[in-house]
């Protein structure tokens, strides 16, 4: 990556070298969507950079990622893989800007903006001491996504008449005496004679507000972006903390008819040809020999399909760019649920078939009788597209509140989003809806779910009030808690039996009044995603053994009785009986950020007041 202030070149990936004026490291393409996306900070040797917005990316040669269903849901025309660098032509791909702007010198201990060190070109070095500079350990951010340097000057001179930056004419010094591992040993002083102060207390929620510091609305990842008004109180964060950047991502599975045949071919060409007339489309198909390896299809069929989609697009209302969980479950998820419940066997001539879903060889009668599992499907091949829409800071976003607090990834509206695709396999389970309806109406079950729902509604109302928007409703129901916790215990169990790390597996929940299913699938983009290890776990006899083992483990936690008897646990008190010793998963595996979980939904409580579904 190249920092924007210096006119140095090159960026990103395949496994892509991160570049300033020299090669410094590598970032994989997928990381620019999942880990180091727009607005995220990346440490490179002794420097720190902030990934710039997509309006600065060179996408002229970035491959298209086709997933029409997800594109329509997000209100864009398509997706692009993050661009890869071209070392031969020294072309830019993804650009970056230096952040934080404040650095310190470990020798002379000077603490000031980077530019004042007069570093040699291409280096972060103190011009006086010839020592490598160290980026500021602390930054200031708000929940809306704004980001700026920590106000060291105000922190040191608080309570004096010289709190305005530079008001005393002195210079700041940074010292870490190493006496303890706490913030008490991180000391800031000023040559004007102000008392040396530690960073202790700077992370309190109201610490900056009490000093009269307000969020300035800065968005340094967007070039030339004006500061915008902000009502949020800023917070102090560690530069390397995960709280500095939370991606807001959406994904969709490629399902029939979009995943195969004529529809798949036309979908890959639609964004390029939707503005052309029929003659131009036929000419393109002939010149590019698009149908050379697909003799069963004719150019007229492609033309007809593109024209029909174009007419549908022009007549349809533009979808919202702020999809809610309800809109996804009612649209994308409902279509996927139907496809996962239907057999789509592998065809002999379908070498590029993206979706293969088949029932197991054995009957599921035993599973239905013992565990209430109505259907099992082996998803032997699947493709998922994950798109980065925005991000948040400070507080991990709940899927219900992402439209309330989002930081943009571009200064102006774009018709594309960065995305990656992963291929793998999975197992889909659907529960017996009659048995489920009877269980979720029990008073003890309803009361337990209501405690989580009340906490969730309270959190959503607080965040909506801060954003000045209507509050969405919680989707914490007994059915959701059950299926979500079931997915977690299956992932934990299959990570032991199938040889996969838990972080390589992922859940996808299908929950509403008409849906009651869970898909557990491989979530990696390498060859580990399609080795058959998960599909092998989907045979009914193995699932029966897996559920017995999983429920046995869920029946007791090493933190019990505190875990099971907890009135509230987890982030923002949105879990009940769920902790790191029993239920929680790596962040990459859970689509709900490890909230809305309760072991009691599976196994009940020891006092018998709540009966588990199983």
C-alpha positions as a printed NumPy array, in Angstrom:
array([[  0.   ,   0.   ,   0.   ],
       [  1.133,   3.506,  -0.594],
       [  0.517,   6.311,   1.876],
       [ -1.446,   9.045,   0.203],
       [  0.534,  12.096,   1.354],
       [  3.668,  10.838,  -0.391],
       [  3.298,  10.249,  -4.106],
       [  4.691,   6.758,  -3.763],
       [  3.278,   3.828,  -5.57 ],
       [  1.693,   0.47 ,  -5.372],
       [ -0.536,  -1.487,  -3.211],
       [ -2.223,  -4.637,  -2.418],
       [ -2.469,  -8.205,  -3.02 ],
       [ -2.895, -11.581,  -4.695],
       [ -1.038, -12.321,  -1.671],
       [ -0.222,  -8.734,  -2.282],
       [  2.851,  -6.79 ,  -1.295],
       [  2.055,  -3.775,   0.862],
       [  4.181,  -1.032,  -0.64 ],
       [  5.227,   2.471,   0.125],
       [  8.428,   3.381,  -1.666],
       [  9.73 ,  -0.097,  -0.873],
       [  8.328,  -3.552,  -0.293],
       [  7.208,  -3.83 ,   3.32 ],
       [  4.9  ,  -6.815,   3.631],
       [  1.981,  -8.711,   2.155],
       [ -1.798,  -8.626,   2.454],
       [ -4.083, -11.22 ,   0.962],
       [ -6.987, -10.069,  -1.15 ],
       [ -9.494, -11.5  ,   1.298],
       [ -7.986,  -9.436,   4.119],
       [ -8.966,  -6.202,   2.36 ],
       [-12.574,  -7.242,   2.904],
       [-12.441,  -9.046,   6.228],
       [ -9.482,  -7.786,   8.293],
       [ -7.836,  -4.728,   6.75 ],
       [-10.741,  -3.219,   4.862],
       [-11.426,   0.442,   4.216],
       [-10.92 ,   2.457,   7.396],
       [ -8.86 ,  -0.203,   9.165],
       [ -5.356,   0.409,  10.474],
       [ -2.499,  -1.833,   9.46 ],
       [  0.897,  -1.916,  11.164],
       [  3.824,  -2.245,   8.733],
       [  7.201,  -2.588,  10.431],
       [  7.517,   0.569,  12.588],
       [  4.809,   2.49 ,  10.713],
       [  1.033,   2.534,  10.719],
       [ -1.369,   3.185,   7.862],
       [ -5.094,   3.57 ,   7.31 ],
       [ -6.649,   1.877,   4.274],
       [ -8.202,   4.491,   1.993],
       [-11.741,   4.478,   0.592],
       [-12.731,   2.561,  -2.526],
       [-13.009,   5.808,  -4.538],
       [ -9.188,   5.88 ,  -4.49 ],
       [ -8.796,   2.243,  -5.612],
       [ -7.695,   1.429,  -9.148],
       [-10.228,  -1.207, -10.221],
       [ -9.553,  -1.037, -13.949],
       [ -8.292,  -4.619, -13.902],
       [-10.003,  -5.889, -10.759],
       [-12.052,  -9.034, -11.518],
       [-15.833,  -8.953, -11.225],
       [-17.521, -11.062,  -8.562],
       [-20.992, -12.057,  -9.7  ],
       [-23.85 , -12.562,  -7.269],
       [-27.017, -10.84 ,  -8.58 ],
       [-29.176, -11.645,  -5.548],
       [-26.804,  -9.977,  -3.092],
       [-26.159,  -7.045,  -5.426],
       [-29.857,  -6.31 ,  -5.663],
       [-30.291,  -6.548,  -1.906],
       [-27.459,  -4.055,  -1.315],
       [-28.519,  -1.657,  -4.058],
       [-25.414,  -1.987,  -6.24 ],
       [-24.817,  -3.288,  -9.743],
       [-22.061,  -5.711,  -8.779],
       [-18.906,  -6.514,  -6.847],
       [-15.158,  -6.417,  -7.444],
       [-12.282,  -8.322,  -5.958],
       [ -9.801,  -5.936,  -4.34 ],
       [ -7.285,  -4.974,  -7.031],
       [ -3.907,  -6.656,  -7.198],
       [ -0.712,  -4.715,  -7.908],
       [  1.1  ,  -4.74 , -11.214],
       [  4.816,  -4.447, -10.354],
       [  5.801,  -4.243, -14.017],
       [  3.779,  -1.094, -14.594],
       [  3.98 ,   0.213, -11.022],
       [  0.227,   0.771, -10.956],
       [ -1.605,   1.686,  -7.816],
       [ -4.162,  -0.726,  -6.47 ],
       [ -5.358,   0.078,  -2.955],
       [ -3.966,   3.254,  -1.413],
       [ -3.339,   4.081,   2.22 ],
       [ -2.738,   7.169,   4.315],
       [ -0.422,   7.424,   7.323],
       [ -2.328,   7.208,  10.591],
       [ -1.999,   7.987,  13.416],
       [ -0.244,  11.226,  12.567],
       [  1.473,  11.469,  15.956],
       [  4.719,   9.547,  16.503],
       [  7.288,   9.387,  19.282],
       [ 11.042,   8.888,  19.277],
       [ 12.3  ,   6.223,  21.722],
       [ 15.612,   8.075,  22.118],
       [ 14.789,  11.744,  22.632],
       [ 11.177,  10.854,  23.653],
       [  9.736,  13.649,  21.545],
       [  5.992,  13.241,  20.903],
       [  4.661,  15.233,  17.971],
       [  3.082,  14.96 ,  14.494],
       [  5.099,  12.852,  12.054],
       [  5.871,  15.716,   9.696],
       [  7.713,  17.666,  12.411],
       [ 10.355,  14.946,  12.702],
       [ 11.6  ,  15.795,   9.175],
       [ 12.116,  12.115,   8.436],
       [ 14.162,  11.119,   5.364],
       [ 12.013,  10.244,   2.361],
       [ 10.501,   6.794,   2.686],
       [ 11.413,   6.342,   6.353],
       [  9.806,   6.918,   9.733],
       [ 12.949,   8.127,  11.453],
       [ 13.855,  10.91 ,  13.88 ],
       [ 16.098,  13.332,  11.981],
       [ 18.028,  14.181,  15.162],
       [ 18.503,  10.763,  16.754],
       [ 18.41 ,   8.538,  13.649],
       [ 16.087,   6.231,  15.579],
       [ 12.992,   4.566,  14.125],
       [  9.861,   6.395,  15.194],
       [  6.998,   4.658,  16.964],
       [  3.369,   5.401,  16.   ],
       [  1.12 ,   6.663,  18.762],
       [ -0.283,   3.805,  20.799],
       [ -3.568,   5.62 ,  21.36 ],
       [ -6.244,   7.018,  19.074],
       [ -9.649,   8.604,  19.586],
       [-12.776,   7.247,  17.903],
       [-16.543,   7.384,  18.185],
       [-19.243,   4.792,  17.583],
       [-20.236,   6.464,  14.295],
       [-16.813,   5.648,  12.88 ],
       [-14.928,   8.941,  13.091],
       [-11.246,   8.672,  13.942],
       [ -8.499,  11.06 ,  15.015],
       [ -5.31 ,  11.255,  17.036],
       [ -5.473,  11.173,  20.81 ],
       [ -5.528,  14.76 ,  22.205],
       [ -2.253,  14.499,  24.129],
       [ -1.912,  18.252,  24.587],
       [ -5.278,  18.634,  26.251],
       [ -4.654,  15.535,  28.362],
       [ -1.371,  16.893,  29.742],
       [ -2.575,  20.452,  30.309],
       [ -6.021,  19.63 ,  31.688],
       [ -7.043,  21.894,  34.508],
       [ -4.768,  24.705,  33.288],
       [ -5.265,  27.735,  31.073],
       [ -2.992,  26.246,  28.421],
       [ -5.113,  23.348,  27.207],
       [ -5.245,  24.679,  23.646],
       [ -2.677,  22.83 ,  21.457],
       [  0.595,  24.762,  21.454],
       [ -0.745,  27.294,  23.93 ],
       [  2.295,  27.074,  26.208],
       [  4.973,  26.956,  23.534],
       [  6.415,  23.735,  24.987],
       [  7.03 ,  20.32 ,  23.439],
       [  5.486,  17.039,  24.526],
       [  7.489,  14.029,  25.712],
       [  6.437,  10.366,  25.822],
       [  7.894,   7.966,  28.389],
       [  7.051,   4.365,  29.293],
       [  8.997,   3.482,  32.429],
       [  8.077,  -0.21 ,  32.273],
       [  7.524,  -0.448,  36.011],
       [  4.09 ,  -1.997,  35.472],
       [  2.063,  -3.281,  32.56 ],
       [ -0.697,  -0.783,  33.277],
       [ -1.389,   2.629,  31.785],
       [  0.066,   4.134,  34.969],
       [  3.556,   3.552,  33.562],
       [  2.789,   5.385,  30.284],
       [  3.708,   8.995,  31.007],
       [  3.238,  12.208,  29.034],
       [  4.942,  15.486,  29.915],
       [  5.496,  18.951,  28.471],
       [  8.674,  21.028,  28.457],
       [  6.649,  24.02 ,  29.694],
       [  6.817,  22.562,  33.18 ],
       [  3.341,  21.06 ,  33.375],
       [  3.125,  18.053,  35.677],
       [  3.899,  14.722,  34.074],
       [  0.676,  12.705,  33.789],
       [ -0.005,   9.068,  33.059],
       [ -2.538,   7.635,  30.643],
       [ -4.396,   6.024,  33.53 ],
       [ -8.089,   6.84 ,  33.346],
       [ -8.002,   7.809,  29.666],
       [-10.069,   4.749,  28.691],
       [-13.021,   5.582,  30.905],
       [-16.179,   6.058,  28.864],
       [-16.611,   9.675,  30.005],
       [-12.908,  10.582,  30.296],
       [-12.678,  12.709,  27.154],
       [-16.137,  14.187,  27.548],
       [-15.232,  15.457,  31.002],
       [-12.324,  17.384,  29.459],
       [-14.672,  19.07 ,  27.013],
       [-13.328,  17.051,  24.061],
       [-15.919,  16.379,  21.391],
       [-15.777,  14.292,  18.248],
       [-14.682,  16.482,  15.359],
       [-16.239,  14.201,  12.72 ],
       [-12.933,  13.461,  10.942],
       [-12.795,  10.701,   8.329],
       [ -9.109,  10.438,   7.401],
       [ -9.63 ,   7.31 ,   5.29 ],
       [-11.65 ,   9.399,   2.801],
       [ -9.559,  11.838,   0.831],
       [-10.747,  15.448,   0.969],
       [-13.689,  14.424,   3.164],
       [-15.025,  17.37 ,   5.158],
       [-15.571,  16.911,   8.875],
       [-19.204,  16.177,   9.61 ],
       [-21.289,  16.932,  12.63 ],
       [-21.277,  14.194,  15.251],
       [-23.304,  13.728,  18.426],
       [-21.325,  10.768,  19.766],
       [-18.85 ,  11.064,  22.613],
       [-15.332,  10.035,  21.572],
       [-13.511,   7.167,  23.262],
       [ -9.837,   6.369,  23.738],
       [ -8.725,   3.144,  22.029],
       [ -5.489,   1.261,  21.634],
       [ -4.259,   1.568,  18.05 ],
       [ -4.093,  -2.219,  17.66 ],
       [ -7.394,  -2.955,  19.381],
       [-10.055,  -4.903,  17.52 ],
       [-12.511,  -2.184,  18.613],
       [-10.929,   0.244,  16.147],
       [-12.574,  -1.486,  13.177],
       [-15.578,  -3.789,  12.905],
       [-16.563,  -4.707,   9.323],
       [-20.216,  -4.616,   8.299],
       [-20.42 ,  -7.462,   5.81 ],
       [-23.247,  -9.174,   3.979],
       [-23.142, -12.458,   2.159],
       [-25.212, -14.725,  -0.058],
       [-24.979, -18.293,  -1.284],
       [-25.066, -18.971,  -5.009],
       [-28.178, -21.066,  -5.499],
       [-30.054, -22.34 ,  -8.579],
       [-30.799, -21.02 , -11.082],
       [-28.087, -18.376, -10.522],
       [-25.434, -20.962,  -9.771],
       [-25.555, -22.97 , -12.985],
       [-26.243, -23.153, -16.674],
       [-27.458, -20.325, -18.865],
       [-28.358, -18.078, -15.939],
       [-24.826, -18.242, -14.529],
       [-23.28 , -17.335, -17.904],
       [-25.666, -14.427, -18.431],
       [-25.183, -13.17 , -14.861],
       [-21.421, -12.931, -15.385],
       [-21.999, -10.749, -18.47 ],
       [-24.966,  -8.691, -17.329],
       [-23.127,  -5.769, -15.752],
       [-21.028,  -5.363, -18.883],
       [-23.802,  -5.808, -21.465],
       [-26.945,  -4.441, -19.822],
       [-26.582,  -1.126, -21.654],
       [-26.105,  -2.711, -25.104],
       [-28.703,  -3.548, -27.739],
       [-29.367,  -7.093, -28.941],
       [-27.038,  -6.826, -31.971],
       [-24.128,  -5.616, -29.84 ],
       [-24.681,  -8.419, -27.332],
       [-24.638, -11.035, -30.109],
       [-21.473,  -9.502, -31.557],
       [-19.752,  -9.608, -28.18 ],
       [-20.719, -13.248, -27.657],
       [-19.349, -14.138, -31.102],
       [-16.081, -12.199, -30.813],
       [-15.308, -13.366, -27.274],
       [-16.442, -16.951, -28.065],
       [-18.426, -16.998, -24.844],
       [-20.507, -20.014, -25.829],
       [-17.679, -21.999, -27.396],
       [-17.725, -24.522, -24.563],
       [-21.482, -24.324, -24.04 ],
       [-23.016, -25.598, -27.285],
       [-26.359, -26.289, -25.606],
       [-27.058, -22.545, -25.347],
       [-27.657, -20.003, -28.107],
       [-26.872, -16.256, -28.282],
       [-30.602, -15.539, -28.53 ],
       [-31.172, -17.136, -25.133],
       [-28.481, -14.918, -23.564],
       [-29.971, -11.818, -25.219],
       [-33.469, -12.713, -24.041],
       [-32.315, -13.241, -20.477],
       [-30.341,  -9.977, -20.315],
       [-33.235,  -7.998, -21.776],
       [-35.663,  -9.507, -19.268],
       [-33.402,  -8.663, -16.323],
       [-32.922,  -5.148, -17.651],
       [-36.671,  -4.626, -17.861],
       [-37.158,  -6.003, -14.344],
       [-34.409,  -3.726, -13.007],
       [-35.905,  -0.622, -14.592],
       [-39.418,  -1.351, -13.347],
       [-38.467,  -2.413,  -9.84 ],
       [-37.962,  -0.044,  -6.95 ],
       [-34.37 ,   0.518,  -5.974],
       [-33.629,  -1.726,  -2.975],
       [-32.519,  -0.251,   0.261],
       [-28.805,   0.065,   0.884],
       [-29.474,  -0.53 ,   4.574],
       [-30.743,  -4.11 ,   4.694],
       [-32.173,  -5.224,   8.017],
       [-32.067,  -8.778,   9.341],
       [-35.772,  -9.02 ,   8.548],
       [-35.258,  -8.048,   4.904],
       [-32.469, -10.576,   4.509],
       [-34.406, -13.407,   6.129],
       [-37.43 , -12.51 ,   4.058],
       [-35.473, -12.335,   0.794],
       [-32.064, -13.866,   0.42 ],
       [-32.372, -16.281,   3.298],
       [-35.818, -17.517,   2.341],
       [-34.652, -18.384,  -1.182],
       [-31.612, -20.176,   0.209],
       [-33.766, -22.069,   2.69 ],
       [-35.915, -23.415,  -0.127],
       [-32.874, -24.428,  -2.154],
       [-31.213, -26.129,   0.812],
       [-34.418, -28.066,   1.467],
       [-34.48 , -29.34 ,  -2.133],
       [-32.21 , -31.898,  -3.759],
       [-29.888, -30.549,  -6.461],
       [-27.673, -33.497,  -7.396],
       [-24.423, -33.084,  -9.263],
       [-24.768, -33.387, -13.034],
       [-22.199, -35.218, -15.108],
       [-21.737, -32.298, -17.506],
       [-21.745, -29.583, -14.835],
       [-18.058, -29.02 , -14.152],
       [-18.794, -25.44 , -13.085],
       [-21.885, -26.197, -10.992],
       [-21.684, -24.018,  -7.859],
       [-24.412, -25.687,  -5.805],
       [-24.763, -29.408,  -5.139],
       [-27.174, -30.45 ,  -2.41 ],
       [-28.247, -34.05 ,  -1.791],
       [-29.987, -36.002,   0.984],
       [-27.936, -38.582,   2.885],
       [-28.101, -42.206,   1.898],
       [-29.7  , -43.35 ,   5.163],
       [-33.103, -42.4  ,   6.551],
       [-33.403, -39.573,   9.081],
       [-36.193, -41.352,  10.967],
       [-33.966, -41.974,  13.973],
       [-32.951, -38.32 ,  14.111],
       [-36.578, -37.221,  13.905],
       [-37.596, -39.526,  16.733],
       [-34.625, -38.872,  19.041],
       [-33.796, -35.237,  18.359],
       [-36.617, -33.609,  16.397],
       [-34.472, -33.159,  13.27 ],
       [-36.866, -33.274,  10.31 ],
       [-34.38 , -33.089,   7.43 ],
       [-30.651, -33.363,   6.738],
       [-29.064, -32.248,   3.465],
       [-25.45 , -32.701,   2.42 ],
       [-24.272, -29.574,   0.639],
       [-21.368, -31.066,  -1.28 ],
       [-20.574, -27.883,  -3.146],
       [-21.4  , -24.272,  -2.396],
       [-20.166, -20.8  ,  -3.224],
       [-20.567, -17.789,  -0.951],
       [-19.95 , -14.138,  -1.847],
       [-19.078, -11.79 ,   1.039],
       [-19.221,  -8.068,   0.448],
       [-17.918,  -5.237,   2.638],
       [-20.599,  -2.551,   2.852],
       [-19.325,  -0.338,   5.689],
       [-17.802,  -0.543,   9.143],
       [-18.219,   0.666,  12.72 ],
       [-15.889,   1.481,  15.593],
       [-15.851,   1.274,  19.407],
       [-18.901,  -1.   ,  19.86 ],
       [-19.251,  -4.267,  18.027],
       [-22.299,  -3.961,  15.766],
       [-25.39 ,  -6.011,  16.304],
       [-26.919,  -7.245,  13.019],
       [-30.084,  -5.323,  13.885],
       [-28.424,  -1.936,  14.326],
       [-25.931,  -1.709,  11.458],
       [-28.05 ,   0.857,   9.568],
       [-27.896,   3.111,  12.644],
       [-24.128,   3.466,  12.951],
       [-22.157,   2.986,   9.763],
       [-19.041,   4.651,   8.466],
       [-18.936,   4.952,   4.659],
       [-16.219,   3.259,   2.618],
       [-16.351,   5.953,  -0.078],
       [-16.931,   9.701,  -0.146],
       [-19.509,   9.418,  -2.934],
       [-22.007,   6.686,  -3.682],
       [-20.618,   3.859,  -5.823],
       [-22.401,   1.191,  -7.808],
       [-20.044,  -1.553,  -6.636],
       [-18.648,  -2.955,  -3.407],
       [-15.472,  -4.923,  -2.648],
       [-16.166,  -8.617,  -2.197],
       [-14.585, -12.047,  -2.081],
       [-15.94 , -15.477,  -2.863],
       [-15.33 , -18.687,  -0.95 ],
       [-16.148, -22.217,  -1.999],
       [-16.718, -25.135,   0.282],
       [-19.217, -27.631,   1.638],
       [-21.639, -27.963,   4.491],
       [-24.483, -29.738,   6.251],
       [-28.005, -28.335,   6.52 ],
       [-30.372, -29.379,   9.319],
       [-34.064, -28.527,   9.515],
       [-35.985, -29.067,  12.755],
       [-39.473, -30.536,  13.156],
       [-41.671, -27.415,  13.12 ],
       [-44.609, -29.039,  14.971],
       [-42.383, -30.104,  17.852],
       [-40.665, -26.723,  17.741],
       [-43.919, -24.746,  17.982],
       [-44.985, -26.752,  21.021],
       [-41.633, -26.198,  22.739],
       [-41.331, -22.456,  22.079],
       [-44.708, -21.746,  23.682],
       [-43.735, -23.099,  27.109],
       [-43.847, -20.336,  29.762],
       [-40.336, -20.978,  31.085],
       [-38.861, -20.9  ,  27.58 ],
       [-40.707, -17.697,  26.684],
       [-39.698, -15.95 ,  29.919],
       [-36.032, -16.832,  29.46 ],
       [-35.964, -15.515,  25.892],
       [-37.818, -12.374,  26.973],
       [-34.969, -11.442,  29.325],
       [-32.537, -11.39 ,  26.418],
       [-35.019,  -9.626,  24.155],
       [-35.574,  -6.833,  26.691],
       [-31.829,  -6.244,  26.982],
       [-31.482,  -6.26 ,  23.202],
       [-34.359,  -3.831,  22.706],
       [-32.825,  -1.517,  25.304],
       [-29.456,  -1.566,  23.536],
       [-31.032,  -0.933,  20.117],
       [-33.07 ,   1.959,  21.537],
       [-29.943,   3.563,  23.023],
       [-28.016,   3.301,  19.767],
       [-30.972,   4.531,  17.729],
       [-31.388,   7.516,  20.033],
       [-27.709,   8.434,  19.656],
       [-28.062,   8.198,  15.88 ],
       [-31.361,  10.098,  15.82 ],
       [-33.15 ,   7.238,  14.059],
       [-36.084,   4.921,  14.861],
       [-35.099,   1.861,  16.871],
       [-35.353,  -1.556,  15.185],
       [-36.868,  -4.478,  17.071],
       [-34.947,  -7.353,  18.556],
       [-35.22 , -10.723,  16.845],
       [-34.381, -12.681,  20.011],
       [-37.021, -15.41 ,  20.106],
       [-36.904, -18.892,  21.648],
       [-36.539, -20.333,  18.145],
       [-33.613, -18.082,  17.311],
       [-31.826, -18.831,  20.597],
       [-32.281, -22.56 ,  20.019],
       [-31.009, -22.653,  16.445],
       [-28.162, -20.26 ,  17.134],
       [-26.934, -22.262,  20.126],
       [-27.374, -25.508,  18.171],
       [-25.126, -24.169,  15.421],
       [-22.451, -23.315,  17.974],
       [-22.395, -26.74 ,  19.625],
       [-22.295, -28.438,  16.202],
       [-19.314, -26.329,  15.14 ],
       [-17.505, -27.081,  18.378],
       [-18.204, -30.791,  18.026],
       [-17.282, -31.017,  14.347],
       [-14.069, -29.117,  14.966],
       [-13.111, -32.09 ,  17.144],
       [-14.497, -34.892,  14.975],
       [-13.927, -33.481,  11.484],
       [-10.415, -32.158,  11.939],
       [-11.313, -28.55 ,  11.158],
       [-10.43 , -25.671,  13.477],
       [-13.566, -23.95 ,  14.717],
       [-12.469, -20.758,  12.938],
       [-12.667, -22.607,   9.591],
       [-16.375, -23.368,  10.064],
       [-19.241, -20.921,   9.853],
       [-22.94 , -20.814,  10.692],
       [-25.875, -19.563,   8.649],
       [-29.217, -19.374,  10.418],
       [-32.645, -19.576,   8.795],
       [-35.147, -18.476,  11.404],
       [-38.617, -16.987,  11.244],
       [-42.19 , -18.233,  11.634],
       [-41.797, -20.452,   8.565],
       [-38.079, -21.334,   8.718],
       [-36.207, -23.424,  11.268],
       [-32.889, -24.492,   9.812],
       [-29.166, -24.116,  10.289],
       [-26.321, -24.529,   7.813],
       [-22.829, -25.278,   9.091],
       [-20.247, -24.958,   6.343],
       [-16.59 , -24.402,   5.658],
       [-15.685, -20.728,   5.581],
       [-12.164, -20.749,   4.193],
       [-11.041, -19.803,   0.695],
       [ -8.298, -22.438,   0.455],
       [ -8.429, -26.156,  -0.329],
       [ -9.442, -27.008,   3.238],
       [-12.926, -25.824,   2.352],
       [-13.806, -28.765,   0.118],
       [-12.063, -31.887,   1.396],
       [-15.285, -33.668,   2.358],
       [-14.692, -33.58 ,   6.095],
       [-17.915, -31.761,   6.934],
       [-20.137, -33.622,   4.467],
       [-18.898, -36.861,   6.011],
       [-20.329, -35.683,   9.352],
       [-23.776, -35.302,   7.808],
       [-24.785, -38.964,   7.649],
       [-27.702, -39.548,  10.081],
       [-25.829, -42.038,  12.273],
       [-22.96 , -39.587,  12.721],
       [-25.293, -36.668,  13.407],
       [-27.049, -38.748,  16.048],
       [-23.71 , -39.432,  17.744],
       [-22.656, -35.784,  17.313],
       [-25.825, -34.442,  18.894],
       [-25.579, -36.843,  21.819],
       [-21.982, -35.793,  22.47 ],
       [-22.735, -32.094,  21.95 ],
       [-25.736, -32.138,  24.285],
       [-23.725, -34.002,  26.899],
       [-21.041, -31.295,  26.763],
       [-23.682, -28.533,  26.812],
       [-25.261, -30.034,  29.916],
       [-22.364, -28.927,  32.076],
       [-19.919, -26.036,  31.794],
       [-16.74 , -25.665,  33.841],
       [-18.153, -22.31 ,  34.974],
       [-21.382, -23.842,  36.257],
       [-23.455, -23.179,  38.248],
       [-22.571, -19.518,  37.578],
       [-22.874, -19.901,  33.806],
       [-26.262, -21.65 ,  33.782],
       [-27.732, -19.475,  36.542],
       [-26.497, -16.189,  35.071],
       [-29.12 , -13.477,  34.756],
       [-27.187, -11.955,  31.851],
       [-23.79 , -12.543,  30.274],
       [-21.759, -11.697,  27.223],
       [-21.421,  -8.41 ,  25.378],
       [-24.15 ,  -5.953,  26.434],
       [-25.808,  -8.728,  28.515],
       [-27.229, -10.383,  25.403],
       [-26.545, -13.993,  26.419],
       [-27.707, -16.165,  29.286],
       [-26.003, -19.544,  29.759],
       [-23.154, -19.045,  27.305],
       [-19.478, -18.373,  27.902],
       [-16.065, -19.075,  26.398],
       [-15.85 , -22.35 ,  28.287],
       [-18.935, -23.845,  26.663],
       [-20.623, -22.11 ,  23.707],
       [-18.835, -19.068,  22.28 ],
       [-16.976, -19.359,  18.966],
       [-14.234, -17.449,  17.128],
       [-15.576, -14.21 ,  15.639],
       [-15.204, -15.514,  12.081],
       [-17.583, -18.406,  12.753],
       [-20.601, -16.576,  14.173],
       [-22.757, -14.329,  12.011],
       [-24.27 , -12.707,  15.115],
       [-21.102, -11.663,  16.964],
       [-21.542, -14.268,  19.737],
       [-24.756, -12.772,  21.08 ],
       [-28.262, -14.234,  21.61 ],
       [-27.117, -17.602,  22.944],
       [-28.451, -19.808,  25.738],
       [-27.511, -23.412,  26.547],
       [-30.797, -23.85 ,  28.389],
       [-32.606, -23.772,  25.043],
       [-30.855, -27.057,  24.233],
       [-30.724, -28.915,  27.544],
       [-32.998, -27.015,  29.917],
       [-32.15 , -25.881,  33.441],
       [-31.231, -28.051,  36.413],
       [-34.28 , -26.905,  38.397],
       [-36.61 , -28.156,  35.658],
       [-38.333, -24.786,  35.181],
       [-37.098, -24.591,  31.596],
       [-37.218, -27.64 ,  29.357],
       [-34.679, -27.866,  26.562],
       [-35.816, -28.703,  23.039],
       [-33.675, -31.836,  23.025]])
